Short mmCIF file of C-alpha atoms (C1' of nucleotides) in Angstrom, two decimals:
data_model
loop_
_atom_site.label_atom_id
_atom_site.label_comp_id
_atom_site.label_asym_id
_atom_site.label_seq_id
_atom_site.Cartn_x
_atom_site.Cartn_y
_atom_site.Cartn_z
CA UNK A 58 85.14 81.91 -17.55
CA UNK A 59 85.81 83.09 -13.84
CA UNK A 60 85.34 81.52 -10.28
CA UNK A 61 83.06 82.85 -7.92
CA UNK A 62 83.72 84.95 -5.51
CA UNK A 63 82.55 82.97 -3.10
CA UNK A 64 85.19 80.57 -3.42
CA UNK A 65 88.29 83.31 -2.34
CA UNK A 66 85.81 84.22 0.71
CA UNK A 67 85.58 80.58 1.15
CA UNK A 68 88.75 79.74 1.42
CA UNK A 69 89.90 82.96 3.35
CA UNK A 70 86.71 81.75 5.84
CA UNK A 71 88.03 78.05 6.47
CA UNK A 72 91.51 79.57 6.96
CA UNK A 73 90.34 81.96 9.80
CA UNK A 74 88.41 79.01 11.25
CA UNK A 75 91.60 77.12 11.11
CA UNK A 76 93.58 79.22 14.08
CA UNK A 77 90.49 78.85 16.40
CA UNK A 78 90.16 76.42 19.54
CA UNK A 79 88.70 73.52 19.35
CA UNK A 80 85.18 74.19 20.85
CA UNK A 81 85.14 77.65 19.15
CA UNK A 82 83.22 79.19 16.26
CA UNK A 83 82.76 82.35 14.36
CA UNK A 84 79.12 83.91 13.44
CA UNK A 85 78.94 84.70 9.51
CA UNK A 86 78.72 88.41 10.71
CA UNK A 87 82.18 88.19 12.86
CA UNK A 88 83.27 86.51 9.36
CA UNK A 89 82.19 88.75 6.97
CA UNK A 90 83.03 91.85 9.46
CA UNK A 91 86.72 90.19 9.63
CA UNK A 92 86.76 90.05 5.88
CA UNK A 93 84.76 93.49 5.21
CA UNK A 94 82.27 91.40 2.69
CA UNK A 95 78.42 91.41 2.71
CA UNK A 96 77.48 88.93 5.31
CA UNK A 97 73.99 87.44 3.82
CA UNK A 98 75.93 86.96 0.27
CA UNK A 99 79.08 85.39 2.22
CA UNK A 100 76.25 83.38 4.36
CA UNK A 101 74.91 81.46 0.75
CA UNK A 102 78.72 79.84 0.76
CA UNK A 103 78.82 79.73 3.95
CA UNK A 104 76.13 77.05 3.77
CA UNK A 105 77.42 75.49 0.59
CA UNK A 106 80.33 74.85 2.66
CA UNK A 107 78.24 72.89 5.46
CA UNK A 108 75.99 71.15 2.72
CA UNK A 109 79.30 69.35 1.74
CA UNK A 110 80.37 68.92 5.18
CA UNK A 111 83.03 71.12 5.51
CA UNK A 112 81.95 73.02 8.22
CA UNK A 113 79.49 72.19 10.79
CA UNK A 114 76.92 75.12 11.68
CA UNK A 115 75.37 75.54 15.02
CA UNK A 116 72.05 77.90 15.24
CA UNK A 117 70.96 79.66 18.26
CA UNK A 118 73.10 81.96 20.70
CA UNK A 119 76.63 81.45 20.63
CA UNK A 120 76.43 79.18 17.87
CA UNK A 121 78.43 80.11 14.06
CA UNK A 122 80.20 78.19 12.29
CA UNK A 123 83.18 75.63 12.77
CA UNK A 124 85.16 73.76 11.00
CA UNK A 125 83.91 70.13 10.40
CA UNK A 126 87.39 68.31 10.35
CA UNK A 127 91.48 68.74 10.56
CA UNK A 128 92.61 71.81 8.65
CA UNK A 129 94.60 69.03 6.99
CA UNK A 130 91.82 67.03 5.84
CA UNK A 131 90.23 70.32 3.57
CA UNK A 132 92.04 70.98 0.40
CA UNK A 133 91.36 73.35 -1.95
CA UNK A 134 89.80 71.49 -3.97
CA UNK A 135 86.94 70.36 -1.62
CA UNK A 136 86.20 74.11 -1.05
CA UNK A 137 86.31 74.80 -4.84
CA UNK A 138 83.77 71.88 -5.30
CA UNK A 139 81.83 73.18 -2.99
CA UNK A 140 81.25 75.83 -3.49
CA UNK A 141 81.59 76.32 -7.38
CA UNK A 142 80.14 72.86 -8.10
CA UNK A 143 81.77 70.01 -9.86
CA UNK A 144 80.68 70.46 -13.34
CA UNK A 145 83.35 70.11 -15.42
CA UNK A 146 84.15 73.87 -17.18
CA UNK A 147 84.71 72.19 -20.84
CA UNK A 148 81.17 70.57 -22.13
CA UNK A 149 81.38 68.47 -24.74
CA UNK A 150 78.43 68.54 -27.04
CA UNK A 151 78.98 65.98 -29.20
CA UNK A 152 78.66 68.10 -32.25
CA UNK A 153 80.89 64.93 -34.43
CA UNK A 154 77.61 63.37 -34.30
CA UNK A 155 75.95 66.61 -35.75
CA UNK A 156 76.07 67.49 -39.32
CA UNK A 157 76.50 65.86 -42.66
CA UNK A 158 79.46 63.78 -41.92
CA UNK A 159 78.05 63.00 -38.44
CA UNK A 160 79.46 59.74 -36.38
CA UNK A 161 77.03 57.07 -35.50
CA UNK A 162 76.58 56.37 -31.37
CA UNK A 163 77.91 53.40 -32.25
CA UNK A 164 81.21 55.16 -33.40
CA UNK A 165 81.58 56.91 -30.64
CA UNK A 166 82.88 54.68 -28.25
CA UNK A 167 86.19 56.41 -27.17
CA UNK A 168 85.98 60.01 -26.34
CA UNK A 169 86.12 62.89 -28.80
CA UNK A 170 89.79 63.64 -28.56
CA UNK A 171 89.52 67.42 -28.08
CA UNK A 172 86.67 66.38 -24.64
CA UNK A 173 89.71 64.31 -23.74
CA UNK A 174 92.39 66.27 -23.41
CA UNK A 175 90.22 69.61 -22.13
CA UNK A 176 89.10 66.84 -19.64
CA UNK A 177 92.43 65.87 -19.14
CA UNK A 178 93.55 69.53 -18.39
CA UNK A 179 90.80 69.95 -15.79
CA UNK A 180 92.38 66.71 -14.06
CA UNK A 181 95.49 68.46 -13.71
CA UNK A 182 93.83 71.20 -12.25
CA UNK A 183 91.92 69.69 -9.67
CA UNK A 184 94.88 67.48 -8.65
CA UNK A 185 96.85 70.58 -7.97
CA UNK A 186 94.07 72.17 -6.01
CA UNK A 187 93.57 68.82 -3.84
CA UNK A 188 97.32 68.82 -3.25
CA UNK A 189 96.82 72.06 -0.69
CA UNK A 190 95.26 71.65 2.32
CA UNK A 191 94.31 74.81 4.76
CA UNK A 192 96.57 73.40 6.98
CA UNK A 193 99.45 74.28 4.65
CA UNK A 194 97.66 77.68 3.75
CA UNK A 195 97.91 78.08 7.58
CA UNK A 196 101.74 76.87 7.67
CA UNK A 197 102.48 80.00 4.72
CA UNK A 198 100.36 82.81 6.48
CA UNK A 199 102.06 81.77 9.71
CA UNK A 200 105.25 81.95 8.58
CA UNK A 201 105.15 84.97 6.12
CA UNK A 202 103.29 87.15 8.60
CA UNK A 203 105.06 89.27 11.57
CA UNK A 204 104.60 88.02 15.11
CA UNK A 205 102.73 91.72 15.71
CA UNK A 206 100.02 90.65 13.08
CA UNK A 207 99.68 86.98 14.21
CA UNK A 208 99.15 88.29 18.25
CA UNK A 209 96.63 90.73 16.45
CA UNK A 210 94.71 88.23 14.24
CA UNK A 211 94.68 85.91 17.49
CA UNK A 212 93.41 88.72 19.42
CA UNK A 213 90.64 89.81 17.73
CA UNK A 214 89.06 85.81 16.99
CA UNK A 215 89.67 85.48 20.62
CA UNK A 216 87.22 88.22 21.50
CA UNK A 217 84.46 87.49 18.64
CA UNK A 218 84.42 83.88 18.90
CA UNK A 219 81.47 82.24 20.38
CA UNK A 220 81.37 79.39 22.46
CA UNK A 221 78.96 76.03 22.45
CA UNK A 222 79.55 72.35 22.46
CA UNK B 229 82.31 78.37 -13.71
CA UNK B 230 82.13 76.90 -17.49
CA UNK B 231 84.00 77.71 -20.48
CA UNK B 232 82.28 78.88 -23.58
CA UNK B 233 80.66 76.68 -25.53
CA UNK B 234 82.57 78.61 -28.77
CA UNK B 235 85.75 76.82 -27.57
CA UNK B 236 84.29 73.87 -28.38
CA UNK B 237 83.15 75.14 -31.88
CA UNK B 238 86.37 76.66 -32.31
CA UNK B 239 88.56 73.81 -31.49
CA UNK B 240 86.68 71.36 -33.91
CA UNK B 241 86.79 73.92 -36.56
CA UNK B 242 90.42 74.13 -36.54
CA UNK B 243 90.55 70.85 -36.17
CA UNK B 244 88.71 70.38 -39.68
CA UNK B 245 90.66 73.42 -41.41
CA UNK B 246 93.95 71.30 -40.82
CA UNK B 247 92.80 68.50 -43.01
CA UNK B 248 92.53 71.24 -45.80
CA UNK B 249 95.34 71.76 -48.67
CA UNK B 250 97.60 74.27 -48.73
CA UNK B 251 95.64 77.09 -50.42
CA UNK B 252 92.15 76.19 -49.48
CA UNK B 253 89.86 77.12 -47.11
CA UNK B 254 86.20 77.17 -45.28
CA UNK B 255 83.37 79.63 -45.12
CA UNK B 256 81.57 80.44 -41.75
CA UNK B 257 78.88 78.90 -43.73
CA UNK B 258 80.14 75.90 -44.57
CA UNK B 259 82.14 75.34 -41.03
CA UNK B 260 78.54 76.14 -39.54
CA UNK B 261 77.03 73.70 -41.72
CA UNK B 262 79.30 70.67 -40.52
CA UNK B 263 79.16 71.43 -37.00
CA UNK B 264 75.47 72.06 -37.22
CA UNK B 265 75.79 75.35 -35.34
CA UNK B 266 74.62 78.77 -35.24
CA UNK B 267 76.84 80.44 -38.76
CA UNK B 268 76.51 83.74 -37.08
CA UNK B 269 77.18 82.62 -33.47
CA UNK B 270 80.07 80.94 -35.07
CA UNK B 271 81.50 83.49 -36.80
CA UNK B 272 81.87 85.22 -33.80
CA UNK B 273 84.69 83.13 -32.38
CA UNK B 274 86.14 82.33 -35.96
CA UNK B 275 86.52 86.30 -35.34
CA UNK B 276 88.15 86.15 -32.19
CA UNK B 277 90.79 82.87 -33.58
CA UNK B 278 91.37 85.26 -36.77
CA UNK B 279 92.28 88.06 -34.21
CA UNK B 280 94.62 85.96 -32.30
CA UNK B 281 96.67 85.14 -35.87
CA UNK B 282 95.47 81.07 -35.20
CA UNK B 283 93.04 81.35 -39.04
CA UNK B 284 93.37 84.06 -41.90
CA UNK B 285 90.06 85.36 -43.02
CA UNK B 286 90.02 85.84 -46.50
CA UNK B 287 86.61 88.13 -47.40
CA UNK B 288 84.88 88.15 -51.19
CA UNK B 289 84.39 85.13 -53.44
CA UNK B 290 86.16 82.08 -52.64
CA UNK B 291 87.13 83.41 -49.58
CA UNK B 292 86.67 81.93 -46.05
CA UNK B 293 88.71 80.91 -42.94
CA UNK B 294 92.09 78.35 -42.99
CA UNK B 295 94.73 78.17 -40.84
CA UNK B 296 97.70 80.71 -40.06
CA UNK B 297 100.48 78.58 -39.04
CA UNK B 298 101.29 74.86 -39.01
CA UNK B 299 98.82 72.77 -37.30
CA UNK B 300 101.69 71.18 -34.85
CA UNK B 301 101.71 75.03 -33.96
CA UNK B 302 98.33 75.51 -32.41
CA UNK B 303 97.95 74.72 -29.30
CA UNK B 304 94.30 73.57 -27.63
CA UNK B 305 95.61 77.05 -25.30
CA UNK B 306 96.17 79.58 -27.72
CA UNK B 307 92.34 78.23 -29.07
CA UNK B 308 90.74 78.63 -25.41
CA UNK B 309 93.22 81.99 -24.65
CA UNK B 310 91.98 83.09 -28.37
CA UNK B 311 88.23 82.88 -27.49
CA UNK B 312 87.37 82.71 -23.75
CA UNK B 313 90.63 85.32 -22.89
CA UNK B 314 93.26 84.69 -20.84
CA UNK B 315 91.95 86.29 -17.41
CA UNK B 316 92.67 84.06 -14.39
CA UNK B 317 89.65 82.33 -13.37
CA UNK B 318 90.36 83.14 -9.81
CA UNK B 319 90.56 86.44 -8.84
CA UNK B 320 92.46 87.95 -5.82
CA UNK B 321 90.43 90.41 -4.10
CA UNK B 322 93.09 90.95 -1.85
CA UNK B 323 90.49 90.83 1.32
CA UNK B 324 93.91 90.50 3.29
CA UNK B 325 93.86 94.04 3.25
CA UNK B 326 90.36 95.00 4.47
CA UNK B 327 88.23 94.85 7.47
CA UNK B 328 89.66 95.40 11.35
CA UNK B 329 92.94 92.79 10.97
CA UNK B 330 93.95 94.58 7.51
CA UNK B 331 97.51 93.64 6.29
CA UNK B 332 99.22 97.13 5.44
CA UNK B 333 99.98 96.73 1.13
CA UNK B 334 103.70 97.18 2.55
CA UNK B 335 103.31 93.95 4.48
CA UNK B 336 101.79 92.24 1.19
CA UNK B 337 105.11 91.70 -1.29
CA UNK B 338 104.67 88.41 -0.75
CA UNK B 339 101.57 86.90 -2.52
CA UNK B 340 98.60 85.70 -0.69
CA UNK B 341 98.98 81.75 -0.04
CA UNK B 342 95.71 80.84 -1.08
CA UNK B 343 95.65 83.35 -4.35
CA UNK B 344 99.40 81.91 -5.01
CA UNK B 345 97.72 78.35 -4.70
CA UNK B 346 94.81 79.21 -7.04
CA UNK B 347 96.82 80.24 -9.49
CA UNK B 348 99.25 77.45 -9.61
CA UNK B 349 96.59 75.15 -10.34
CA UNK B 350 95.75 77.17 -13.23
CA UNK B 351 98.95 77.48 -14.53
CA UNK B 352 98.92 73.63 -14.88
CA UNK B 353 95.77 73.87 -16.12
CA UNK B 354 97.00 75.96 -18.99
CA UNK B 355 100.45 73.76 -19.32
CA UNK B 356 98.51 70.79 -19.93
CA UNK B 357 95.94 72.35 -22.76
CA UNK B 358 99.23 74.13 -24.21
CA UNK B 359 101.03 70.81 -24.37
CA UNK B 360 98.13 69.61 -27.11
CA UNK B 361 98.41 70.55 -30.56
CA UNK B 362 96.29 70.23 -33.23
CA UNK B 363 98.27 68.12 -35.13
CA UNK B 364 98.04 65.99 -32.21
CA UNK B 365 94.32 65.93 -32.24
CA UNK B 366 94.58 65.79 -36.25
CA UNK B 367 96.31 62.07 -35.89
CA UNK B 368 93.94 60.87 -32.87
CA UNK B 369 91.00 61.54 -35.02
CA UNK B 370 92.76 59.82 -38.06
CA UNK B 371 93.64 56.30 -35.67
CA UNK B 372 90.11 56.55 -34.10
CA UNK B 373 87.71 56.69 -37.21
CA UNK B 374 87.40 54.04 -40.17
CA UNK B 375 89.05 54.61 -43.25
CA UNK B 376 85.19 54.60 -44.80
CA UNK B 377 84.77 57.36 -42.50
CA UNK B 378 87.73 59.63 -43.34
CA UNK B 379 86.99 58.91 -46.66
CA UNK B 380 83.69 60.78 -46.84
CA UNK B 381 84.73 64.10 -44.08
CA UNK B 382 87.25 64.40 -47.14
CA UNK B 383 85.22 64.09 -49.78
CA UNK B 384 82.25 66.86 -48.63
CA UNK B 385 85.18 68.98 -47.52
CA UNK B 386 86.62 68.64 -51.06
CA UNK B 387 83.45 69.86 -52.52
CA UNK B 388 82.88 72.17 -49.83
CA UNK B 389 85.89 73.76 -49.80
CA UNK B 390 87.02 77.67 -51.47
CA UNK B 391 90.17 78.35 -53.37
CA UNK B 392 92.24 81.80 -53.43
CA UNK B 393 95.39 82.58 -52.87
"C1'" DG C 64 64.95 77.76 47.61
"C1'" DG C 65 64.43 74.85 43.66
"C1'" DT C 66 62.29 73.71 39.41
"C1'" DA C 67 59.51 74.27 35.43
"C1'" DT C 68 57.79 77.12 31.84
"C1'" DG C 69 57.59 80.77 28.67
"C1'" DC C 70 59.87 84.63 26.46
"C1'" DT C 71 63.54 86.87 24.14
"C1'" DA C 72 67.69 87.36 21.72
"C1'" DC C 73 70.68 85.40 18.59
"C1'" DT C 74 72.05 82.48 14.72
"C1'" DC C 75 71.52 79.81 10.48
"C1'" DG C 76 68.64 78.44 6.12
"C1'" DG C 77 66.16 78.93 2.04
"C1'" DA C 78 63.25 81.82 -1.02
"C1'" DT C 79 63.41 86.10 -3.50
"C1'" DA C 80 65.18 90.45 -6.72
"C1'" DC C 81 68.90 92.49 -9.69
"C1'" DG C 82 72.91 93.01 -12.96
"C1'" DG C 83 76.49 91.39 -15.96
"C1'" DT C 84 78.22 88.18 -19.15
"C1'" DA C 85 77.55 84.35 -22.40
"C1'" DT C 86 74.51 83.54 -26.16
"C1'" DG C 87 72.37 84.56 -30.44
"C1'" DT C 88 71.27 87.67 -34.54
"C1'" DC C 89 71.48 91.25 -37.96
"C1'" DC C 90 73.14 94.66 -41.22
"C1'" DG C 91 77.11 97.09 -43.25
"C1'" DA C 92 82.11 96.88 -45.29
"C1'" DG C 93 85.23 94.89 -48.40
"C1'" DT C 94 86.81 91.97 -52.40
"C1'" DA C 95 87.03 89.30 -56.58
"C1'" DC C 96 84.80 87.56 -60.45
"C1'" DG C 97 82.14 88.04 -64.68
"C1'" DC C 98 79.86 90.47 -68.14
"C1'" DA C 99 79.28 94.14 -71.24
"C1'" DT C 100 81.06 97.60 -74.08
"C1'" DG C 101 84.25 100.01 -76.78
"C1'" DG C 102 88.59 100.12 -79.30
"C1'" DC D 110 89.73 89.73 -80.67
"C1'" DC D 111 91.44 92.14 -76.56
"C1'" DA D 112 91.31 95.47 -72.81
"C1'" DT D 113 88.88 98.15 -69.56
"C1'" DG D 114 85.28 99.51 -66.53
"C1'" DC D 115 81.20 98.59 -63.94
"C1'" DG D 116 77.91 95.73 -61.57
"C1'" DT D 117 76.88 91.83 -58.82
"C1'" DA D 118 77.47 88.11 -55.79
"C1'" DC D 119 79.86 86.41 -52.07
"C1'" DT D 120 82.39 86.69 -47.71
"C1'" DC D 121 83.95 88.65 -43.32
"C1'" DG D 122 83.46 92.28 -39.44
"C1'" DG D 123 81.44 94.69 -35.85
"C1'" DA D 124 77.15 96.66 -33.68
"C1'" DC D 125 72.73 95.22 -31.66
"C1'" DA D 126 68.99 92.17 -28.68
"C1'" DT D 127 68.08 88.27 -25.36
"C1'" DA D 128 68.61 84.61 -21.67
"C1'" DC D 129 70.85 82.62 -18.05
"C1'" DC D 130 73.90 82.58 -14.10
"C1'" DG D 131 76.63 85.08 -10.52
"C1'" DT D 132 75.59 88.66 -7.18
"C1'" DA D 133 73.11 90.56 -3.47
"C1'" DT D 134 69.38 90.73 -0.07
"C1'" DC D 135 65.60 89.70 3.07
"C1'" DC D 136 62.52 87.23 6.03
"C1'" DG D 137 61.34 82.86 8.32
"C1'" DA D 138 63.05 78.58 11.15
"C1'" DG D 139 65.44 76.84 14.96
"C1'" DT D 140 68.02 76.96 19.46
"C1'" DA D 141 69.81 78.30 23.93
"C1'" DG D 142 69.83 81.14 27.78
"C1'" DC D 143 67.47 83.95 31.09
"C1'" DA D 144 63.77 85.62 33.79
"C1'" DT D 145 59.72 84.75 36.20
"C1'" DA D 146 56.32 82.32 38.59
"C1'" DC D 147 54.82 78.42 40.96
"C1'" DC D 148 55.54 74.50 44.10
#
DNA sequence: GGTATGCTACTCGGATACGGTATGTCCGAGTACGCATGG
DNA sequence: CCATGCGTACTCGGACATACCGTATCCGAGTAGCATACC
C-alpha cells in the first residue's frame, strides 16, 4: 500500500509555486525541468491539483500554473486528497454478514469494530496531514537552507516564470 | 492508495481464533468457510500472520491456525505490518537533489520538510492502529452482539474447531 | 498612422498504451492417526 | 493381547496465472501576442 508519486511531485510543485510573485506562474515544463521529472506524467497531477482548486491554470503564451490561494490555506492534506483521492485505504467488506454465523442488516447498526478503529487510524492520519500547510513547508526550507541556495532557487524561478493576469 | 483487502480477512480471523480454548485451533478451511472467502487466497495471509509469529500453523490432522501470544498482545499493527509490510506509504524521492537547483547530499542531513511531514502522519497512523488490540476488539464484539448471537459463533466454532497439542 | 484580422507559437486538458503489484489458484511437502500384521 | 510398521487422509507452504491500478506518453483544444493588410 504506497502513495503515488504524484503526490511528493505535488507537494514539491505547490512549494515552488509558493516563493513566486503574485502575478507569476510556472509552465509544467519549467516544473518538471526544476524537479528533473517527466513533464506530461507530472502534467496528469498537475491538473488533479486545479480540478480541486488548488491551483489555477492559465493556457496560452505565458500562461502555467499558479497557485489558487495563500500558501497557508493548502495543507497537506488537500494535496494528498487531491491528488491520491479520498477513498479511505481500509475497505470494509462486511464479511460479519457473510458466512454461516452471518449478522442480519438489521444487526449491524454500529460499525464493525475492526472498520472502526482502521477508520479511526486514517482520522489520525489525515488530521496530521491537514495540520501542515505549504506555508510552514516554506517556513522549514527557508530556514534550513543556506542564503547561497535560497538567492539561487530565487534566481532561477525569476528567469522561467511567465507572466499574465 | 488502499490497503489489502487480506488485512481485513486477517484481522477478523484473529479476531475469531481468540474466542478459541487454549489448545484448539482453525483450518484455512474452516476460517475460509466463516468469512466466506477465497480458502486459498486466505491462506495466503494466514501465511504471512504465521510468519510474523501473530498464529502457529500446526500441519497434518487436527491441525490448523490459533494464536501465538495473548490476544491483549496483538496489535491491529503488527496484523496490517504482518500482511501489507511495513514500507512507508510515502516515499522520498529525494527530487531536492535533482534538476538545475540540486541540493548537494552534503547540504541534505537534515530531512526534507515535506518527506519529514509525510511521515509523521504515518507514524500516527501506525500509533493509533498499534494502540488496538485484539482483546480490545474481542470485548467490543462481545458488548455489541446479543447473547443469542454469541451463543451460536460459539457453538459452530465448537464443532468446527481442531484439537492437538 | 491606426485599427482590424488572421496566423503562429505556446500552454493546458483529456484520451490512449504499458508495467508492476494486488488478487486468485494450484500442486507439492509434511504430519499424525488408524489399520493391519506379526509376535 | 500388545507392539510395530506402513498406508492414508488431512493440513500447511510456496510456486504459478490473471486483473486492475499506478505509470508514462501523445495528440488535440484553447489563448494571447504579433505581423500584416486595409482603411
Amino acid at each position: 500500500m504506497q502513495l503515488s508519486k504524484g503526490v511528493e511531485w505535488a507537494a514539491h510543485s505547490v512549494a515552488l509555486m509558493a516563493a513566486l510573485p503574485q502575478d507569476a506562474g510556472l509552465s509544467r515544463e519549467v516544473l518538471a525541468e526544476y524537479h528533473e521529472v517527466p513533464a506530461a506524467y507530472l502534467a496528469k497531477h498537475l491538473q488533479a491539483l486545479s480540478k480541486a482548486g488548488i491551483v489555477t491554470a492559465t493556457r496560452g503564451a505565458q500562461g502555467g500554473y499558479r497557485l489558487a490561494r495563500a500558501p497557508s490555506e493548502i495543507s497537506l492534506w488537500d494535496i494528498t486528497a487531491a491528488v491520491d483521492g479520498v477513498l479511505p485505504m481500509f475497505r470494509c467488506t462486511e464479511i460479519r454478514q457473510k458466512g454461516p454465523c452471518a449478522l442480519l442488516a438489521s444487526e449491524c447498526k454500529l460499525a464493525c469494530p475492526i472498520a472502526a478503529a482502521f477508520l479511526a487510524a486514517e482520522a489520525a492520519w489525515r488530521k496530521s496531514l491537514a495540520s501542515i500547510t505549504i506555508a510552514d513547508i516554506a517556513v522549514s526550507i527557508t530556514q534550513s537552507s543556506s542564503q547561497a541556495k535560497l538567492r539561487r532557487v530565487m534566481a532561477w524561478v525569476q528567469a522561467n516564470q511567465t507572466r499574465r493576469d
